Amino acid sequence: MSDTMRAIEISKPGGPEVLRLTDRPIPVARAGEIVIRLAYAGVNRPDALQRAGMYAPPPSASDLPGLEGAGTITEVGAGVSGWKVGEKVCALLPGGGYADYVSCPAAHALPIPKGLDLKQAACLPETYFTVWSNVFMRGGLQAGERFLVHGGSSGIGTTAIQLARHFGARVFTTAGSEEKCAVCRDLGAEVAMNYREADFVKVLQAEGGANLILDMVGGDYIARNIRALADEGRMVHIAFLQGPKAEINFAQVMARRLTITGSTLRPQSDLAKARIADQLREHVWPLLEAGRIAPVMDSEFALEEAASAHARMESSGHIGKIVLKI
């Protein structure tokens, strides 16, 4: 057996064309880790940011892009219990998912939900870890609350809509076309607004304001989100497609007792990610197995076509998740 594997590396910071097929050594499982022979890897916005030189991986992580995937365990490191060679898993990865093999902490792997294939399962970890930890653990969404998620047709958005609706929230969302809005409504959004035509601030204010907003746009949306919040409302930021800087009126934050918070998943500790995995296994995996929620799939590309996958994602024409077939 060869000790090398195919991988997609970032040859230099830049556009999708800088992604290059190369050979790398197959990773070895350190204590607490497993090695997975990947069948599919999910493609996510942080991969594109890393490729562009705007999102450096943690010092201990692979320099290869790829934050989630699904496949078969080929090696189990010292001290690992609960997994064995030959089992199929999906996993949140510190990096390295655009490759034949990847290593990751065993505690960040989850079983393939019954009824889902490896392609669907590869789309779960990054998105579901992000949505669950920010909407429910950090944002504290409760049944009956008004929840606004921007980018409703994205992988994050389609997941957040389904989970929030399942747990009893009233879901509002924004998207960039009527086709995308229709998909959001089909997934359970009560109101889906084309942000090119409708003012989400006015819509939410007419409903009494949002109790929770999940935002990945940033820029001028930050001040608009504050106006769209109800008194005691919470706003959770997970990305800044329009930039991280904004001028806001903090008198509104004080007078209306608003909470502004946010997080990024990748820099969090292994223990923090393991705790999210435990909650997903308990609260979310049964819903996937029962068919109550499901990943929304957009398109599939071969590993060698990673540049095309990134171009598809950055066109914002996609609805749901894009995957690489390894």
PDB file of N, CA and C in Angstrom, residues 121-173:
ATOM      1  N   ALA A 121     -24.115  12.605   4.572  1.00  0.00           N
ATOM      2  CA  ALA A 121     -23.488  12.717   5.893  1.00  0.00           C
ATOM      3  C   ALA A 121     -22.277  13.633   5.868  1.00  0.00           C
ATOM      4  N   ALA A 122     -21.583  13.703   4.739  1.00  0.00           N
ATOM      5  CA  ALA A 122     -20.414  14.586   4.642  1.00  0.00           C
ATOM      6  C   ALA A 122     -20.801  16.049   4.779  1.00  0.00           C
ATOM      7  N   CYS A 123     -22.072  16.368   4.575  1.00  0.00           N
ATOM      8  CA  CYS A 123     -22.550  17.752   4.641  1.00  0.00           C
ATOM      9  C   CYS A 123     -23.025  18.145   6.028  1.00  0.00           C
ATOM     10  N   LEU A 124     -23.001  17.231   6.968  1.00  0.00           N
ATOM     11  CA  LEU A 124     -23.585  17.516   8.274  1.00  0.00           C
ATOM     12  C   LEU A 124     -22.655  18.251   9.238  1.00  0.00           C
ATOM     13  N   PRO A 125     -21.418  17.818   9.447  1.00  0.00           N
ATOM     14  CA  PRO A 125     -20.682  18.286  10.636  1.00  0.00           C
ATOM     15  C   PRO A 125     -20.469  19.789  10.726  1.00  0.00           C
ATOM     16  N   GLU A 126     -19.815  20.398   9.753  1.00  0.00           N
ATOM     17  CA  GLU A 126     -19.507  21.828   9.854  1.00  0.00           C
ATOM     18  C   GLU A 126     -20.781  22.651  10.028  1.00  0.00           C
ATOM     19  N   THR A 127     -21.795  22.302   9.260  1.00  0.00           N
ATOM     20  CA  THR A 127     -23.034  23.073   9.285  1.00  0.00           C
ATOM     21  C   THR A 127     -23.809  22.849  10.576  1.00  0.00           C
ATOM     22  N   TYR A 128     -23.976  21.598  10.967  1.00  0.00           N
ATOM     23  CA  TYR A 128     -24.781  21.311  12.152  1.00  0.00           C
ATOM     24  C   TYR A 128     -24.062  21.705  13.444  1.00  0.00           C
ATOM     25  N   PHE A 129     -22.756  21.518  13.504  1.00  0.00           N
ATOM     26  CA  PHE A 129     -22.001  22.023  14.664  1.00  0.00           C
ATOM     27  C   PHE A 129     -22.183  23.531  14.784  1.00  0.00           C
ATOM     28  N   THR A 130     -22.093  24.242  13.664  1.00  0.00           N
ATOM     29  CA  THR A 130     -22.198  25.703  13.679  1.00  0.00           C
ATOM     30  C   THR A 130     -23.592  26.158  14.088  1.00  0.00           C
ATOM     31  N   VAL A 131     -24.611  25.582  13.460  1.00  0.00           N
ATOM     32  CA  VAL A 131     -25.980  26.020  13.742  1.00  0.00           C
ATOM     33  C   VAL A 131     -26.386  25.665  15.170  1.00  0.00           C
ATOM     34  N   TRP A 132     -26.131  24.433  15.587  1.00  0.00           N
ATOM     35  CA  TRP A 132     -26.563  24.042  16.918  1.00  0.00           C
ATOM     36  C   TRP A 132     -25.873  24.880  17.998  1.00  0.00           C
ATOM     37  N   SER A 133     -24.561  25.067  17.863  1.00  0.00           N
ATOM     38  CA  SER A 133     -23.826  25.773  18.910  1.00  0.00           C
ATOM     39  C   SER A 133     -24.198  27.247  18.961  1.00  0.00           C
ATOM     40  N   ASN A 134     -24.520  27.851  17.823  1.00  0.00           N
ATOM     41  CA  ASN A 134     -24.802  29.284  17.807  1.00  0.00           C
ATOM     42  C   ASN A 134     -26.276  29.617  18.001  1.00  0.00           C
ATOM     43  N   VAL A 135     -27.163  28.841  17.428  1.00  0.00           N
ATOM     44  CA  VAL A 135     -28.593  29.138  17.538  1.00  0.00           C
ATOM     45  C   VAL A 135     -29.156  28.654  18.867  1.00  0.00           C
ATOM     46  N   PHE A 136     -28.746  27.477  19.307  1.00  0.00           N
ATOM     47  CA  PHE A 136     -29.359  26.883  20.493  1.00  0.00           C
ATOM     48  C   PHE A 136     -28.483  27.001  21.741  1.00  0.00           C
ATOM     49  N   MET A 137     -27.206  26.684  21.651  1.00  0.00           N
ATOM     50  CA  MET A 137     -26.336  26.754  22.821  1.00  0.00           C
ATOM     51  C   MET A 137     -25.999  28.208  23.169  1.00  0.00           C
ATOM     52  N   ARG A 138     -25.577  28.976  22.192  1.00  0.00           N
ATOM     53  CA  ARG A 138     -25.187  30.368  22.445  1.00  0.00           C
ATOM     54  C   ARG A 138     -26.395  31.304  22.367  1.00  0.00           C
ATOM     55  N   GLY A 139     -27.234  31.122  21.350  1.00  0.00           N
ATOM     56  CA  GLY A 139     -28.365  32.027  21.135  1.00  0.00           C
ATOM     57  C   GLY A 139     -29.586  31.713  21.972  1.00  0.00           C
ATOM     58  N   GLY A 140     -29.680  30.492  22.488  1.00  0.00           N
ATOM     59  CA  GLY A 140     -30.760  30.136  23.395  1.00  0.00           C
ATOM     60  C   GLY A 140     -32.149  30.181  22.783  1.00  0.00           C
ATOM     61  N   LEU A 141     -32.286  29.819  21.510  1.00  0.00           N
ATOM     62  CA  LEU A 141     -33.591  29.893  20.848  1.00  0.00           C
ATOM     63  C   LEU A 141     -34.616  29.003  21.559  1.00  0.00           C
ATOM     64  N   GLN A 142     -35.807  29.579  21.767  1.00  0.00           N
ATOM     65  CA  GLN A 142     -36.888  28.881  22.456  1.00  0.00           C
ATOM     66  C   GLN A 142     -38.111  28.784  21.550  1.00  0.00           C
ATOM     67  N   ALA A 143     -38.953  27.796  21.828  1.00  0.00           N
ATOM     68  CA  ALA A 143     -40.200  27.647  21.089  1.00  0.00           C
ATOM     69  C   ALA A 143     -41.027  28.923  21.202  1.00  0.00           C
ATOM     70  N   GLY A 144     -41.648  29.308  20.090  1.00  0.00           N
ATOM     71  CA  GLY A 144     -42.486  30.494  20.069  1.00  0.00           C
ATOM     72  C   GLY A 144     -41.753  31.784  19.761  1.00  0.00           C
ATOM     73  N   GLU A 145     -40.431  31.777  19.816  1.00  0.00           N
ATOM     74  CA  GLU A 145     -39.676  32.994  19.523  1.00  0.00           C
ATOM     75  C   GLU A 145     -39.605  33.242  18.013  1.00  0.00           C
ATOM     76  N   ARG A 146     -39.404  34.518  17.674  1.00  0.00           N
ATOM     77  CA  ARG A 146     -39.229  34.914  16.276  1.00  0.00           C
ATOM     78  C   ARG A 146     -37.734  34.876  15.954  1.00  0.00           C
ATOM     79  N   PHE A 147     -37.377  34.071  14.974  1.00  0.00           N
ATOM     80  CA  PHE A 147     -35.977  33.814  14.625  1.00  0.00           C
ATOM     81  C   PHE A 147     -35.736  34.260  13.194  1.00  0.00           C
ATOM     82  N   LEU A 148     -34.741  35.126  13.004  1.00  0.00           N
ATOM     83  CA  LEU A 148     -34.349  35.573  11.672  1.00  0.00           C
ATOM     84  C   LEU A 148     -32.978  35.024  11.338  1.00  0.00           C
ATOM     85  N   VAL A 149     -32.880  34.315  10.223  1.00  0.00           N
ATOM     86  CA  VAL A 149     -31.590  33.840   9.737  1.00  0.00           C
ATOM     87  C   VAL A 149     -31.377  34.409   8.343  1.00  0.00           C
ATOM     88  N   HIS A 150     -30.254  35.055   8.144  1.00  0.00           N
ATOM     89  CA  HIS A 150     -29.906  35.558   6.819  1.00  0.00           C
ATOM     90  C   HIS A 150     -29.283  34.432   5.999  1.00  0.00           C
ATOM     91  N   GLY A 151     -29.283  34.607   4.680  1.00  0.00           N
ATOM     92  CA  GLY A 151     -28.717  33.569   3.817  1.00  0.00           C
ATOM     93  C   GLY A 151     -29.458  32.259   3.936  1.00  0.00           C
ATOM     94  N   GLY A 152     -30.783  32.325   3.840  1.00  0.00           N
ATOM     95  CA  GLY A 152     -31.600  31.147   4.129  1.00  0.00           C
ATOM     96  C   GLY A 152     -31.390  29.970   3.204  1.00  0.00           C
ATOM     97  N   SER A 153     -30.878  30.202   1.990  1.00  0.00           N
ATOM     98  CA  SER A 153     -30.692  29.094   1.050  1.00  0.00           C
ATOM     99  C   SER A 153     -29.296  28.487   1.121  1.00  0.00           C
ATOM    100  N   SER A 154     -28.443  29.016   1.981  1.00  0.00           N
ATOM    101  CA  SER A 154     -27.102  28.448   2.158  1.00  0.00           C
ATOM    102  C   SER A 154     -27.175  27.159   2.970  1.00  0.00           C
ATOM    103  N   GLY A 155     -26.049  26.468   3.089  1.00  0.00           N
ATOM    104  CA  GLY A 155     -26.018  25.286   3.940  1.00  0.00           C
ATOM    105  C   GLY A 155     -26.393  25.618   5.371  1.00  0.00           C
ATOM    106  N   ILE A 156     -25.847  26.716   5.892  1.00  0.00           N
ATOM    107  CA  ILE A 156     -26.198  27.163   7.243  1.00  0.00           C
ATOM    108  C   ILE A 156     -27.675  27.520   7.315  1.00  0.00           C
ATOM    109  N   GLY A 157     -28.148  28.287   6.347  1.00  0.00           N
ATOM    110  CA  GLY A 157     -29.528  28.740   6.375  1.00  0.00           C
ATOM    111  C   GLY A 157     -30.540  27.609   6.299  1.00  0.00           C
ATOM    112  N   THR A 158     -30.345  26.676   5.359  1.00  0.00           N
ATOM    113  CA  THR A 158     -31.304  25.581   5.218  1.00  0.00           C
ATOM    114  C   THR A 158     -31.329  24.705   6.471  1.00  0.00           C
ATOM    115  N   THR A 159     -30.193  24.578   7.129  1.00  0.00           N
ATOM    116  CA  THR A 159     -30.129  23.806   8.372  1.00  0.00           C
ATOM    117  C   THR A 159     -30.813  24.550   9.511  1.00  0.00           C
ATOM    118  N   ALA A 160     -30.520  25.846   9.635  1.00  0.00           N
ATOM    119  CA  ALA A 160     -31.095  26.640  10.716  1.00  0.00           C
ATOM    120  C   ALA A 160     -32.611  26.727  10.603  1.00  0.00           C
ATOM    121  N   ILE A 161     -33.114  26.890   9.385  1.00  0.00           N
ATOM    122  CA  ILE A 161     -34.562  26.946   9.190  1.00  0.00           C
ATOM    123  C   ILE A 161     -35.221  25.666   9.698  1.00  0.00           C
ATOM    124  N   GLN A 162     -34.688  24.533   9.289  1.00  0.00           N
ATOM    125  CA  GLN A 162     -35.308  23.256   9.670  1.00  0.00           C
ATOM    126  C   GLN A 162     -35.262  23.020  11.175  1.00  0.00           C
ATOM    127  N   LEU A 163     -34.104  23.262  11.781  1.00  0.00           N
ATOM    128  CA  LEU A 163     -33.971  23.009  13.209  1.00  0.00           C
ATOM    129  C   LEU A 163     -34.830  23.962  14.027  1.00  0.00           C
ATOM    130  N   ALA A 164     -34.808  25.256  13.660  1.00  0.00           N
ATOM    131  CA  ALA A 164     -35.604  26.227  14.410  1.00  0.00           C
ATOM    132  C   ALA A 164     -37.087  25.914  14.299  1.00  0.00           C
ATOM    133  N   ARG A 165     -37.528  25.561  13.116  1.00  0.00           N
ATOM    134  CA  ARG A 165     -38.939  25.221  12.931  1.00  0.00           C
ATOM    135  C   ARG A 165     -39.305  23.979  13.745  1.00  0.00           C
ATOM    136  N   HIS A 166     -38.431  22.977  13.716  1.00  0.00           N
ATOM    137  CA  HIS A 166     -38.726  21.749  14.461  1.00  0.00           C
ATOM    138  C   HIS A 166     -38.885  22.027  15.953  1.00  0.00           C
ATOM    139  N   PHE A 167     -38.059  22.917  16.490  1.00  0.00           N
ATOM    140  CA  PHE A 167     -38.111  23.194  17.921  1.00  0.00           C
ATOM    141  C   PHE A 167     -39.099  24.316  18.273  1.00  0.00           C
ATOM    142  N   GLY A 168     -39.953  24.663  17.332  1.00  0.00           N
ATOM    143  CA  GLY A 168     -41.102  25.495  17.650  1.00  0.00           C
ATOM    144  C   GLY A 168     -40.961  26.979  17.472  1.00  0.00           C
ATOM    145  N   ALA A 169     -39.883  27.435  16.856  1.00  0.00           N
ATOM    146  CA  ALA A 169     -39.713  28.877  16.622  1.00  0.00           C
ATOM    147  C   ALA A 169     -40.472  29.306  15.365  1.00  0.00           C
ATOM    148  N   ARG A 170     -40.770  30.596  15.292  1.00  0.00           N
ATOM    149  CA  ARG A 170     -41.296  31.196  14.068  1.00  0.00           C
ATOM    150  C   ARG A 170     -40.097  31.670  13.252  1.00  0.00           C
ATOM    151  N   VAL A 171     -39.961  31.186  12.027  1.00  0.00           N
ATOM    152  CA  VAL A 171     -38.737  31.392  11.268  1.00  0.00           C
ATOM    153  C   VAL A 171     -38.947  32.422  10.159  1.00  0.00           C
ATOM    154  N   PHE A 172     -38.076  33.426  10.144  1.00  0.00           N
ATOM    155  CA  PHE A 172     -38.012  34.437   9.095  1.00  0.00           C
ATOM    156  C   PHE A 172     -36.631  34.341   8.452  1.00  0.00           C
ATOM    157  N   THR A 173     -36.563  34.587   7.151  1.00  0.00           N
ATOM    158  CA  THR A 173     -35.255  34.467   6.498  1.00  0.00           C
ATOM    159  C   THR A 173     -35.166  35.399   5.309  1.00  0.00           C
TER     160      THR A 173
END
